[in-house]
């Protein structure tokens, strides 16, 4: 027993007389049935398991959901299963701490016997019902049992206690299996694309809730937190949570790529870079960025920077179609960035074209795959990711930016403290691409009109 188990045991100590146990185990109303309809993801997850099984004939392996993670002392973060576990089972939201999906090779036959091992809930009549904070329904509420999970997923289900002793319940699958799963996830099926559409729609609605709160953000000493709380509250209302920590970067903070402290003030006349995404209950997430004039109108200088970034995004989007390399999307955007910064006189002369000195103001990549993880498919082989060829069903971001940090003595003084990023989520189609987030304005005139319409 670890220290945390000891702490929980001490904190949940209850009388142990037989009389008390009998009293706690009796006179509870029957449960209302938990929904056991086959989940929508089940047939898609079954096909994914079959594909993975075919890739590793005769290999025994397991995919864990993961354990609860300690936030502090004896309190845990809200549980989120691993993305690979969700991909193979279809189980999202907070299903199911400690679970393990085991692929057991069939003796004398092709394929695997696949079993989902779970911790059964402790129900009335079980001692753990009132004494086990991890599985007791007195603590965590009504949970599906083994038969219910089997009905939901279509996977044979057993108690975690029956997991073969030779299997480490916490061990991640091998690198080869993780890479195979990442590469399988490049192309989304119709269920996944619909989940991503839903996530994008919910995210757009979240952006629409932020704009009317800008006056309150301006008045608050930590206005960035007002923006973060507005979006994050929306994500909890409409989805599972945010797909990643919200970046609510106002003024010079917009030049810090991963500004998630969100402790700054929001001032009229500055820009707000809002990078945020709703994760829906299936755990698919959107990832959208808009850079907004806080008082509703771009200054001429802000607009000039913004229009360069928008031109780069449009150039990248214009070339997307099956058959090109993923890397080509980035190169198309950077060609615009280089050209415009050179024309402006910002990018210095360079002796070696490979130096790409203009990258000082955009050091990140233009695109990343999107799905169950905001940076999806990250364990795929490099040659299949950056050098990979686009196929219909791939979903990724296009997100060029320009970032002139306050302390950047190379940048013109009037640009220092301006940061702009525009990010959209796209799906590759049979003959091009669809911008899933096109309903959120990106043209500067349309952004201003949209903000005016939403303002209180």
GROMACS .gro file of C-alpha atoms in nm:
model
  456
    1UNK     CA    1   0.000   0.000   0.000
    2UNK     CA    2   0.144   0.340  -0.097
    3UNK     CA    3   0.134   0.658   0.111
    4UNK     CA    4  -0.171   0.786  -0.070
    5UNK     CA    5  -0.360   0.463  -0.002
    6UNK     CA    6  -0.270   0.496   0.366
    7UNK     CA    7  -0.393   0.856   0.370
    8UNK     CA    8  -0.721   0.762   0.206
    9UNK     CA    9  -0.764   0.471   0.444
   10UNK     CA   10  -0.713   0.699   0.742
   11UNK     CA   11  -0.943   0.966   0.602
   12UNK     CA   12  -1.222   0.720   0.527
   13UNK     CA   13  -1.205   0.510   0.844
   14UNK     CA   14  -1.553   0.408   0.950
   15UNK     CA   15  -1.687   0.186   1.227
   16UNK     CA   16  -1.607  -0.177   1.145
   17UNK     CA   17  -1.852  -0.367   1.361
   18UNK     CA   18  -2.065  -0.621   1.182
   19UNK     CA   19  -2.371  -0.430   1.291
   20UNK     CA   20  -2.245  -0.118   1.114
   21UNK     CA   21  -2.153  -0.315   0.801
   22UNK     CA   22  -2.495  -0.476   0.792
   23UNK     CA   23  -2.664  -0.140   0.845
   24UNK     CA   24  -2.466   0.026   0.565
   25UNK     CA   25  -2.535  -0.259   0.325
   26UNK     CA   26  -2.912  -0.265   0.359
   27UNK     CA   27  -3.219  -0.062   0.269
   28UNK     CA   28  -3.096   0.117  -0.040
   29UNK     CA   29  -3.338   0.179  -0.326
   30UNK     CA   30  -3.266  -0.021  -0.642
   31UNK     CA   31  -3.052   0.157  -0.900
   32UNK     CA   32  -3.217   0.317  -1.194
   33UNK     CA   33  -3.073   0.154  -1.502
   34UNK     CA   34  -2.756   0.308  -1.637
   35UNK     CA   35  -2.767   0.367  -2.013
   36UNK     CA   36  -2.616   0.064  -2.186
   37UNK     CA   37  -2.689   0.148  -2.547
   38UNK     CA   38  -2.395   0.069  -2.773
   39UNK     CA   39  -2.189   0.388  -2.796
   40UNK     CA   40  -2.165   0.558  -3.135
   41UNK     CA   41  -1.789   0.504  -3.151
   42UNK     CA   42  -1.813   0.128  -3.092
   43UNK     CA   43  -1.812   0.002  -3.456
   44UNK     CA   44  -1.529   0.240  -3.548
   45UNK     CA   45  -1.324   0.136  -3.244
   46UNK     CA   46  -1.380  -0.230  -3.334
   47UNK     CA   47  -1.237  -0.169  -3.682
   48UNK     CA   48  -0.935   0.008  -3.529
   49UNK     CA   49  -0.869  -0.285  -3.293
   50UNK     CA   50  -0.886  -0.525  -3.587
   51UNK     CA   51  -0.635  -0.317  -3.785
   52UNK     CA   52  -0.396  -0.300  -3.490
   53UNK     CA   53  -0.429  -0.675  -3.434
   54UNK     CA   54  -0.338  -0.740  -3.797
   55UNK     CA   55  -0.025  -0.527  -3.760
   56UNK     CA   56   0.110  -0.732  -3.469
   57UNK     CA   57   0.025  -1.100  -3.525
   58UNK     CA   58   0.128  -1.324  -3.239
   59UNK     CA   59   0.224  -1.031  -3.016
   60UNK     CA   60   0.077  -0.994  -2.670
   61UNK     CA   61   0.033  -0.634  -2.560
   62UNK     CA   62  -0.188  -0.410  -2.353
   63UNK     CA   63  -0.307  -0.050  -2.368
   64UNK     CA   64  -0.385   0.107  -2.029
   65UNK     CA   65  -0.634   0.385  -1.968
   66UNK     CA   66  -0.400   0.534  -1.710
   67UNK     CA   67  -0.436   0.610  -1.342
   68UNK     CA   68  -0.569   0.904  -1.149
   69UNK     CA   69  -0.300   1.173  -1.117
   70UNK     CA   70  -0.237   1.344  -0.787
   71UNK     CA   71  -0.298   1.716  -0.782
   72UNK     CA   72  -0.188   1.769  -0.422
   73UNK     CA   73  -0.169   1.541  -0.120
   74UNK     CA   74  -0.472   1.310  -0.147
   75UNK     CA   75  -0.667   1.499  -0.413
   76UNK     CA   76  -0.663   1.401  -0.779
   77UNK     CA   77  -0.710   1.575  -1.109
   78UNK     CA   78  -1.025   1.487  -1.296
   79UNK     CA   79  -0.953   1.166  -1.483
   80UNK     CA   80  -0.897   1.161  -1.858
   81UNK     CA   81  -0.811   0.828  -2.020
   82UNK     CA   82  -0.514   0.800  -2.253
   83UNK     CA   83  -0.591   0.890  -2.611
   84UNK     CA   84  -0.481   0.550  -2.742
   85UNK     CA   85  -0.716   0.376  -2.498
   86UNK     CA   86  -1.002   0.601  -2.609
   87UNK     CA   87  -0.918   0.543  -2.975
   88UNK     CA   88  -0.937   0.165  -2.933
   89UNK     CA   89  -1.241   0.147  -2.702
   90UNK     CA   90  -1.449   0.452  -2.791
   91UNK     CA   91  -1.473   0.543  -2.421
   92UNK     CA   92  -1.439   0.913  -2.354
   93UNK     CA   93  -1.509   1.148  -2.060
   94UNK     CA   94  -1.387   1.000  -1.730
   95UNK     CA   95  -1.399   0.628  -1.820
   96UNK     CA   96  -1.221   0.449  -1.655
   97UNK     CA   97  -0.925   0.481  -1.413
   98UNK     CA   98  -0.702   0.175  -1.400
   99UNK     CA   99  -0.862   0.002  -1.698
  100UNK     CA  100  -0.649  -0.212  -1.929
  101UNK     CA  101  -0.725  -0.330  -2.282
  102UNK     CA  102  -0.542  -0.660  -2.341
  103UNK     CA  103  -0.462  -0.809  -2.682
  104UNK     CA  104  -0.400  -1.182  -2.630
  105UNK     CA  105  -0.284  -1.380  -2.938
  106UNK     CA  106  -0.512  -1.670  -3.022
  107UNK     CA  107  -0.352  -2.011  -3.001
  108UNK     CA  108  -0.343  -2.179  -3.340
  109UNK     CA  109  -0.543  -1.903  -3.506
  110UNK     CA  110  -0.498  -1.556  -3.645
  111UNK     CA  111  -0.583  -1.245  -3.453
  112UNK     CA  112  -0.622  -1.167  -3.086
  113UNK     CA  113  -0.873  -1.221  -2.811
  114UNK     CA  114  -0.932  -0.871  -2.680
  115UNK     CA  115  -1.052  -0.815  -2.324
  116UNK     CA  116  -1.125  -0.496  -2.136
  117UNK     CA  117  -1.025  -0.520  -1.768
  118UNK     CA  118  -1.196  -0.274  -1.534
  119UNK     CA  119  -1.236  -0.198  -1.166
  120UNK     CA  120  -1.598  -0.293  -1.089
  121UNK     CA  121  -1.793  -0.031  -0.894
  122UNK     CA  122  -1.856  -0.108  -0.528
  123UNK     CA  123  -2.233  -0.104  -0.491
  124UNK     CA  124  -2.464  -0.120  -0.186
  125UNK     CA  125  -2.389  -0.444  -0.003
  126UNK     CA  126  -2.017  -0.426  -0.093
  127UNK     CA  127  -1.799  -0.297   0.188
  128UNK     CA  128  -1.616  -0.072  -0.052
  129UNK     CA  129  -1.946   0.102  -0.124
  130UNK     CA  130  -1.885   0.345   0.160
  131UNK     CA  131  -1.515   0.290   0.240
  132UNK     CA  132  -1.340   0.303  -0.099
  133UNK     CA  133  -1.305   0.660  -0.238
  134UNK     CA  134  -1.177   0.524  -0.571
  135UNK     CA  135  -1.453   0.274  -0.652
  136UNK     CA  136  -1.725   0.311  -0.389
  137UNK     CA  137  -2.047   0.449  -0.528
  138UNK     CA  138  -2.108   0.636  -0.202
  139UNK     CA  139  -1.808   0.849  -0.305
  140UNK     CA  140  -1.809   0.860  -0.684
  141UNK     CA  141  -2.172   0.797  -0.771
  142UNK     CA  142  -2.332   0.532  -0.988
  143UNK     CA  143  -2.092   0.383  -1.240
  144UNK     CA  144  -2.143   0.124  -1.512
  145UNK     CA  145  -2.055  -0.230  -1.417
  146UNK     CA  146  -1.872  -0.492  -1.622
  147UNK     CA  147  -2.178  -0.611  -1.812
  148UNK     CA  148  -2.276  -0.253  -1.885
  149UNK     CA  149  -1.934  -0.167  -2.024
  150UNK     CA  150  -1.948  -0.477  -2.242
  151UNK     CA  151  -2.287  -0.371  -2.375
  152UNK     CA  152  -2.159  -0.017  -2.439
  153UNK     CA  153  -1.837  -0.112  -2.616
  154UNK     CA  154  -1.891  -0.459  -2.759
  155UNK     CA  155  -1.566  -0.570  -2.593
  156UNK     CA  156  -1.546  -0.874  -2.364
  157UNK     CA  157  -1.505  -0.735  -2.011
  158UNK     CA  158  -1.354  -0.874  -1.692
  159UNK     CA  159  -1.261  -0.746  -1.348
  160UNK     CA  160  -0.918  -0.585  -1.324
  161UNK     CA  161  -0.832  -0.831  -1.047
  162UNK     CA  162  -0.842  -1.105  -1.314
  163UNK     CA  163  -0.575  -0.941  -1.529
  164UNK     CA  164  -0.298  -1.198  -1.582
  165UNK     CA  165  -0.022  -1.149  -1.328
  166UNK     CA  166   0.238  -1.123  -1.604
  167UNK     CA  167   0.076  -0.801  -1.736
  168UNK     CA  168   0.182  -0.472  -1.581
  169UNK     CA  169  -0.142  -0.275  -1.565
  170UNK     CA  170   0.043   0.057  -1.578
  171UNK     CA  171   0.293  -0.026  -1.854
  172UNK     CA  172   0.260   0.165  -2.178
  173UNK     CA  173   0.266  -0.041  -2.499
  174UNK     CA  174   0.600  -0.066  -2.677
  175UNK     CA  175   0.734   0.209  -2.897
  176UNK     CA  176   0.646   0.015  -3.213
  177UNK     CA  177   0.283  -0.016  -3.107
  178UNK     CA  178   0.258   0.349  -3.001
  179UNK     CA  179   0.403   0.454  -3.337
  180UNK     CA  180   0.158   0.230  -3.523
  181UNK     CA  181  -0.134   0.380  -3.333
  182UNK     CA  182  -0.014   0.733  -3.407
  183UNK     CA  183   0.012   0.651  -3.777
  184UNK     CA  184  -0.333   0.490  -3.777
  185UNK     CA  185  -0.470   0.813  -3.633
  186UNK     CA  186  -0.344   1.028  -3.924
  187UNK     CA  187  -0.659   0.963  -4.129
  188UNK     CA  188  -0.984   1.023  -3.942
  189UNK     CA  189  -1.295   0.816  -4.002
  190UNK     CA  190  -1.639   0.973  -4.041
  191UNK     CA  191  -1.712   0.946  -3.668
  192UNK     CA  192  -1.392   1.129  -3.580
  193UNK     CA  193  -1.452   1.404  -3.834
  194UNK     CA  194  -1.799   1.463  -3.692
  195UNK     CA  195  -1.657   1.484  -3.339
  196UNK     CA  196  -1.404   1.739  -3.461
  197UNK     CA  197  -1.679   1.938  -3.630
  198UNK     CA  198  -1.868   1.941  -3.302
  199UNK     CA  199  -1.554   2.050  -3.114
  200UNK     CA  200  -1.493   2.332  -3.362
  201UNK     CA  201  -1.853   2.451  -3.341
  202UNK     CA  202  -1.839   2.454  -2.962
  203UNK     CA  203  -1.510   2.644  -2.975
  204UNK     CA  204  -1.651   2.909  -3.208
  205UNK     CA  205  -1.939   2.956  -2.963
  206UNK     CA  206  -1.679   2.999  -2.687
  207UNK     CA  207  -1.506   3.278  -2.881
  208UNK     CA  208  -1.844   3.443  -2.924
  209UNK     CA  209  -1.891   3.440  -2.548
  210UNK     CA  210  -1.554   3.606  -2.491
  211UNK     CA  211  -1.611   3.921  -2.697
  212UNK     CA  212  -1.896   4.062  -2.482
  213UNK     CA  213  -1.674   4.011  -2.175
  214UNK     CA  214  -1.393   4.232  -2.305
  215UNK     CA  215  -1.512   4.545  -2.117
  216UNK     CA  216  -1.512   4.347  -1.793
  217UNK     CA  217  -1.167   4.212  -1.879
  218UNK     CA  218  -1.038   4.566  -1.938
  219UNK     CA  219  -1.171   4.673  -1.597
  220UNK     CA  220  -1.014   4.379  -1.411
  221UNK     CA  221  -0.658   4.379  -1.279
  222UNK     CA  222  -0.606   4.036  -1.437
  223UNK     CA  223  -0.825   4.070  -1.740
  224UNK     CA  224  -0.661   3.776  -1.917
  225UNK     CA  225  -0.807   3.555  -1.643
  226UNK     CA  226  -1.154   3.693  -1.718
  227UNK     CA  227  -1.111   3.580  -2.077
  228UNK     CA  228  -0.969   3.242  -1.977
  229UNK     CA  229  -1.246   3.179  -1.725
  230UNK     CA  230  -1.514   3.275  -1.975
  231UNK     CA  231  -1.388   3.032  -2.238
  232UNK     CA  232  -1.299   2.753  -1.995
  233UNK     CA  233  -1.640   2.775  -1.827
  234UNK     CA  234  -1.803   2.744  -2.167
  235UNK     CA  235  -1.588   2.439  -2.243
  236UNK     CA  236  -1.708   2.266  -1.926
  237UNK     CA  237  -2.069   2.356  -2.000
  238UNK     CA  238  -2.066   2.237  -2.359
  239UNK     CA  239  -1.795   1.969  -2.364
  240UNK     CA  240  -1.566   1.773  -2.138
  241UNK     CA  241  -1.314   2.050  -2.077
  242UNK     CA  242  -1.062   2.255  -2.271
  243UNK     CA  243  -0.841   2.048  -2.498
  244UNK     CA  244  -0.531   2.230  -2.369
  245UNK     CA  245  -0.457   2.525  -2.142
  246UNK     CA  246  -0.616   2.837  -2.288
  247UNK     CA  247  -0.380   3.106  -2.415
  248UNK     CA  248  -0.541   3.444  -2.341
  249UNK     CA  249  -0.251   3.672  -2.431
  250UNK     CA  250  -0.309   4.045  -2.437
  251UNK     CA  251  -0.065   4.311  -2.554
  252UNK     CA  252   0.300   4.201  -2.536
  253UNK     CA  253   0.202   3.864  -2.393
  254UNK     CA  254   0.079   3.773  -2.744
  255UNK     CA  255   0.444   3.743  -2.846
  256UNK     CA  256   0.502   3.456  -2.601
  257UNK     CA  257   0.404   3.143  -2.792
  258UNK     CA  258   0.269   2.943  -2.499
  259UNK     CA  259   0.152   3.215  -2.262
  260UNK     CA  260  -0.080   3.027  -2.024
  261UNK     CA  261  -0.025   3.221  -1.702
  262UNK     CA  262  -0.294   3.464  -1.817
  263UNK     CA  263  -0.218   3.704  -1.534
  264UNK     CA  264  -0.194   4.021  -1.741
  265UNK     CA  265  -0.412   4.322  -1.792
  266UNK     CA  266  -0.624   4.373  -2.101
  267UNK     CA  267  -0.593   4.723  -2.242
  268UNK     CA  268  -0.791   4.904  -2.509
  269UNK     CA  269  -0.574   4.967  -2.813
  270UNK     CA  270  -0.381   4.640  -2.773
  271UNK     CA  271  -0.438   4.305  -2.942
  272UNK     CA  272  -0.571   3.989  -2.777
  273UNK     CA  273  -0.435   3.658  -2.903
  274UNK     CA  274  -0.684   3.392  -2.796
  275UNK     CA  275  -0.575   3.033  -2.866
  276UNK     CA  276  -0.835   2.793  -2.729
  277UNK     CA  277  -1.021   2.470  -2.797
  278UNK     CA  278  -1.316   2.281  -2.657
  279UNK     CA  279  -1.265   1.909  -2.598
  280UNK     CA  280  -1.599   1.734  -2.646
  281UNK     CA  281  -1.703   1.433  -2.437
  282UNK     CA  282  -1.556   1.190  -2.691
  283UNK     CA  283  -1.224   1.370  -2.613
  284UNK     CA  284  -1.169   1.513  -2.961
  285UNK     CA  285  -1.054   1.873  -2.946
  286UNK     CA  286  -1.053   2.182  -3.162
  287UNK     CA  287  -0.759   2.424  -3.173
  288UNK     CA  288  -0.840   2.773  -3.299
  289UNK     CA  289  -0.662   3.106  -3.266
  290UNK     CA  290  -0.789   3.452  -3.342
  291UNK     CA  291  -0.609   3.780  -3.280
  292UNK     CA  292  -0.860   4.050  -3.192
  293UNK     CA  293  -0.833   4.426  -3.146
  294UNK     CA  294  -0.942   4.469  -2.785
  295UNK     CA  295  -1.131   4.793  -2.852
  296UNK     CA  296  -1.282   4.650  -3.171
  297UNK     CA  297  -1.066   4.827  -3.430
  298UNK     CA  298  -0.720   4.744  -3.565
  299UNK     CA  299  -0.466   5.024  -3.581
  300UNK     CA  300  -0.300   5.063  -3.924
  301UNK     CA  301   0.019   4.898  -3.793
  302UNK     CA  302  -0.167   4.609  -3.629
  303UNK     CA  303  -0.367   4.559  -3.947
  304UNK     CA  304  -0.052   4.547  -4.161
  305UNK     CA  305   0.098   4.270  -3.945
  306UNK     CA  306  -0.236   4.089  -3.935
  307UNK     CA  307  -0.277   4.097  -4.312
  308UNK     CA  308   0.066   3.940  -4.364
  309UNK     CA  309  -0.027   3.653  -4.133
  310UNK     CA  310  -0.364   3.613  -4.304
  311UNK     CA  311  -0.197   3.606  -4.646
  312UNK     CA  312   0.041   3.336  -4.523
  313UNK     CA  313  -0.250   3.131  -4.389
  314UNK     CA  314  -0.441   3.165  -4.715
  315UNK     CA  315  -0.134   3.063  -4.915
  316UNK     CA  316  -0.096   2.750  -4.705
  317UNK     CA  317  -0.464   2.665  -4.731
  318UNK     CA  318  -0.464   2.714  -5.109
  319UNK     CA  319  -0.218   2.432  -5.177
  320UNK     CA  320  -0.377   2.167  -4.954
  321UNK     CA  321  -0.490   1.862  -5.150
  322UNK     CA  322  -0.421   1.490  -5.147
  323UNK     CA  323  -0.075   1.399  -5.270
  324UNK     CA  324   0.130   1.695  -5.148
  325UNK     CA  325   0.365   1.667  -4.851
  326UNK     CA  326   0.254   1.785  -4.509
  327UNK     CA  327   0.572   1.994  -4.497
  328UNK     CA  328   0.469   2.181  -4.814
  329UNK     CA  329   0.190   2.352  -4.620
  330UNK     CA  330   0.446   2.509  -4.389
  331UNK     CA  331   0.675   2.608  -4.674
  332UNK     CA  332   0.391   2.788  -4.855
  333UNK     CA  333   0.315   2.998  -4.548
  334UNK     CA  334   0.681   3.076  -4.482
  335UNK     CA  335   0.734   3.190  -4.840
  336UNK     CA  336   0.482   3.470  -4.775
  337UNK     CA  337   0.636   3.555  -4.437
  338UNK     CA  338   0.982   3.583  -4.591
  339UNK     CA  339   0.863   3.790  -4.887
  340UNK     CA  340   0.662   4.039  -4.683
  341UNK     CA  341   0.921   4.085  -4.407
  342UNK     CA  342   1.189   4.139  -4.670
  343UNK     CA  343   0.977   4.396  -4.855
  344UNK     CA  344   0.911   4.573  -4.524
  345UNK     CA  345   1.283   4.588  -4.457
  346UNK     CA  346   1.255   4.389  -4.134
  347UNK     CA  347   1.429   4.067  -4.238
  348UNK     CA  348   1.805   4.130  -4.261
  349UNK     CA  349   2.022   4.029  -4.553
  350UNK     CA  350   2.167   3.679  -4.514
  351UNK     CA  351   2.469   3.514  -4.669
  352UNK     CA  352   2.322   3.165  -4.663
  353UNK     CA  353   1.965   3.117  -4.783
  354UNK     CA  354   1.934   2.819  -4.549
  355UNK     CA  355   1.978   3.049  -4.249
  356UNK     CA  356   1.617   3.168  -4.287
  357UNK     CA  357   1.674   3.467  -4.060
  358UNK     CA  358   1.312   3.575  -4.102
  359UNK     CA  359   1.220   3.276  -3.882
  360UNK     CA  360   1.323   3.495  -3.585
  361UNK     CA  361   0.963   3.622  -3.594
  362UNK     CA  362   0.794   3.286  -3.654
  363UNK     CA  363   0.990   2.999  -3.508
  364UNK     CA  364   0.710   2.741  -3.486
  365UNK     CA  365   0.566   2.513  -3.749
  366UNK     CA  366   0.260   2.616  -3.946
  367UNK     CA  367   0.064   2.296  -3.892
  368UNK     CA  368   0.012   1.999  -3.665
  369UNK     CA  369  -0.231   1.710  -3.680
  370UNK     CA  370  -0.543   1.736  -3.465
  371UNK     CA  371  -0.772   1.479  -3.305
  372UNK     CA  372  -0.784   1.315  -2.965
  373UNK     CA  373  -0.471   1.514  -2.882
  374UNK     CA  374  -0.426   1.877  -2.972
  375UNK     CA  375  -0.089   1.773  -3.118
  376UNK     CA  376  -0.217   1.446  -3.256
  377UNK     CA  377  -0.012   1.157  -3.395
  378UNK     CA  378   0.300   1.291  -3.222
  379UNK     CA  379   0.465   0.949  -3.190
  380UNK     CA  380   0.452   0.877  -3.561
  381UNK     CA  381   0.782   0.842  -3.744
  382UNK     CA  382   0.918   1.178  -3.860
  383UNK     CA  383   0.927   1.073  -4.223
  384UNK     CA  384   0.556   0.987  -4.204
  385UNK     CA  385   0.467   1.311  -4.028
  386UNK     CA  386   0.658   1.606  -4.175
  387UNK     CA  387   0.744   1.428  -4.498
  388UNK     CA  388   0.416   1.239  -4.512
  389UNK     CA  389   0.177   1.270  -4.805
  390UNK     CA  390  -0.166   1.420  -4.743
  391UNK     CA  391  -0.468   1.192  -4.771
  392UNK     CA  392  -0.842   1.261  -4.755
  393UNK     CA  393  -0.957   1.252  -4.393
  394UNK     CA  394  -0.646   1.406  -4.242
  395UNK     CA  395  -0.726   1.690  -4.003
  396UNK     CA  396  -0.469   1.950  -3.906
  397UNK     CA  397  -0.420   2.315  -3.822
  398UNK     CA  398  -0.290   2.601  -4.031
  399UNK     CA  399  -0.149   2.864  -3.792
  400UNK     CA  400   0.113   3.108  -3.913
  401UNK     CA  401   0.204   3.402  -3.690
  402UNK     CA  402   0.437   3.696  -3.637
  403UNK     CA  403   0.577   3.779  -3.295
  404UNK     CA  404   0.775   4.094  -3.226
  405UNK     CA  405   0.884   4.067  -2.864
  406UNK     CA  406   0.932   4.378  -2.652
  407UNK     CA  407   1.302   4.309  -2.602
  408UNK     CA  408   1.375   4.237  -2.967
  409UNK     CA  409   1.626   4.505  -3.069
  410UNK     CA  410   1.629   4.384  -3.431
  411UNK     CA  411   1.259   4.453  -3.482
  412UNK     CA  412   1.145   4.809  -3.555
  413UNK     CA  413   1.058   4.978  -3.230
  414UNK     CA  414   0.699   5.047  -3.329
  415UNK     CA  415   0.639   4.671  -3.382
  416UNK     CA  416   0.779   4.556  -3.048
  417UNK     CA  417   0.506   4.402  -2.835
  418UNK     CA  418   0.281   4.306  -3.129
  419UNK     CA  419   0.196   3.938  -3.172
  420UNK     CA  420  -0.049   3.794  -3.425
  421UNK     CA  421  -0.153   3.435  -3.495
  422UNK     CA  422  -0.444   3.308  -3.702
  423UNK     CA  423  -0.525   2.938  -3.667
  424UNK     CA  424  -0.788   2.725  -3.835
  425UNK     CA  425  -0.870   2.355  -3.834
  426UNK     CA  426  -0.900   2.190  -4.175
  427UNK     CA  427  -0.986   1.849  -4.314
  428UNK     CA  428  -0.835   1.719  -4.637
  429UNK     CA  429  -1.104   1.629  -4.891
  430UNK     CA  430  -1.087   1.428  -5.213
  431UNK     CA  431  -0.986   1.732  -5.417
  432UNK     CA  432  -0.871   1.996  -5.167
  433UNK     CA  433  -0.956   2.096  -4.814
  434UNK     CA  434  -1.243   2.225  -4.601
  435UNK     CA  435  -1.189   2.488  -4.335
  436UNK     CA  436  -1.387   2.351  -4.041
  437UNK     CA  437  -1.356   2.679  -3.852
  438UNK     CA  438  -1.446   2.910  -4.141
  439UNK     CA  439  -1.753   3.038  -3.955
  440UNK     CA  440  -1.524   3.232  -3.722
  441UNK     CA  441  -1.427   3.554  -3.905
  442UNK     CA  442  -1.065   3.596  -4.008
  443UNK     CA  443  -1.067   3.887  -4.257
  444UNK     CA  444  -0.985   4.202  -4.052
  445UNK     CA  445  -1.295   4.393  -4.169
  446UNK     CA  446  -1.513   4.094  -4.087
  447UNK     CA  447  -1.347   4.056  -3.747
  448UNK     CA  448  -1.426   4.417  -3.662
  449UNK     CA  449  -1.787   4.382  -3.778
  450UNK     CA  450  -1.826   4.055  -3.583
  451UNK     CA  451  -1.692   4.215  -3.265
  452UNK     CA  452  -1.922   4.513  -3.305
  453UNK     CA  453  -2.220   4.284  -3.345
  454UNK     CA  454  -2.134   4.087  -3.030
  455UNK     CA  455  -2.038   4.384  -2.812
  456UNK     CA  456  -2.268   4.472  -2.526
   0.00000   0.00000   0.00000
